[in-house]
């Protein structure tokens, strides 16, 4: 009997050791299997693949006109991201950002249509023009804060809209002006599908540029200015320099978006850049998430798609936009981008409550 018991214990020990050896191997196998999908690089590759295939699938299911809306979404992603750099990351409110889009849109239309410049060159020059104007607006704005700065930027947006309406020799006045098809090196972006890939490349580059900039010392300085000007100044940060730079960078992004918008729609008028557009841009960063690159993207996608999804019911998109804004401000102060974190927090709270109840 003693030999039989000792043999059983030996078998149990061998089984336990085998199981303990198998567990790490299995864990390593699971990590290896899911590790590739969980790395940032693989996630970006999968997202890029999805964005490349998205318009092809849309065309395949006979919804080709939706590709135009995809491009429009990317235009607003760019300008919203620029506005978030100014407002969300630096703490300077702007409710006249459509004015920067208007400057660049008209400049790009004139440079390509009247001077025959290639679209990429015209787009960069038009965006730089917007950045210079943003630089000029940022200097007097240094003395303003809060709602005074908001009123100043609102006045800028209204002034640009009115100037584009009365300056008929350049802009065509209220009738607007036609914009030629974008082209580069003899290649014409004359279909919605071609233009989508152009907008995708530009948007991707600008998002990566913003990410890199915000993770560097200047990006952290912008956030320091937002959190406390006194503390930032005590750390040696030049407030004037970074505030003006934020205006210029934000205006450059708006300029890139304005140029893309003009050649996407192929027509610009003062009504395309009204105060309502500026307010929608501000609402986008609030709904998506202030001080967040993914929040900028999410807010732009949400606020751009909403009017198109509910376009068959009159005024319903405006009502839904207002309700969304109220709900987000009340229940998601960090925007829609914080929704997953909020859900996880609620679940963990419920689990803790249940465990305390059981105890």
Tab-separated table of C-alpha atoms in Angstrom, residues 3 9 12 40 67 98 108 123 137 140 163 186 205 242 259 274 287 296 298 322 347:
chain	number	residue	atom	x	y	z
A	3	UNK	CA	4.462	1.816	-2.517
A	9	UNK	CA	2.097	11.144	-5.188
A	12	UNK	CA	0.548	13.898	-9.057
A	40	UNK	CA	0.312	50.742	-31.591
A	67	UNK	CA	-17.137	58.871	-50.755
A	98	UNK	CA	-13.998	79.586	-40.421
A	108	UNK	CA	-6.013	78.350	-53.308
A	123	UNK	CA	-2.365	74.491	-50.955
A	137	UNK	CA	-4.360	87.956	-35.020
A	140	UNK	CA	-3.213	91.641	-30.330
A	163	UNK	CA	-14.788	91.101	-47.077
A	186	UNK	CA	-0.243	65.842	-64.569
A	205	UNK	CA	0.294	63.554	-42.326
A	242	UNK	CA	3.758	80.098	-27.483
A	259	UNK	CA	-7.816	74.551	-49.541
A	274	UNK	CA	-20.240	81.770	-41.956
A	287	UNK	CA	-18.282	66.981	-28.172
A	296	UNK	CA	-10.775	66.084	-32.411
A	298	UNK	CA	-14.253	61.840	-33.155
A	322	UNK	CA	-27.746	70.885	-29.504
A	347	UNK	CA	-18.614	48.731	-14.351
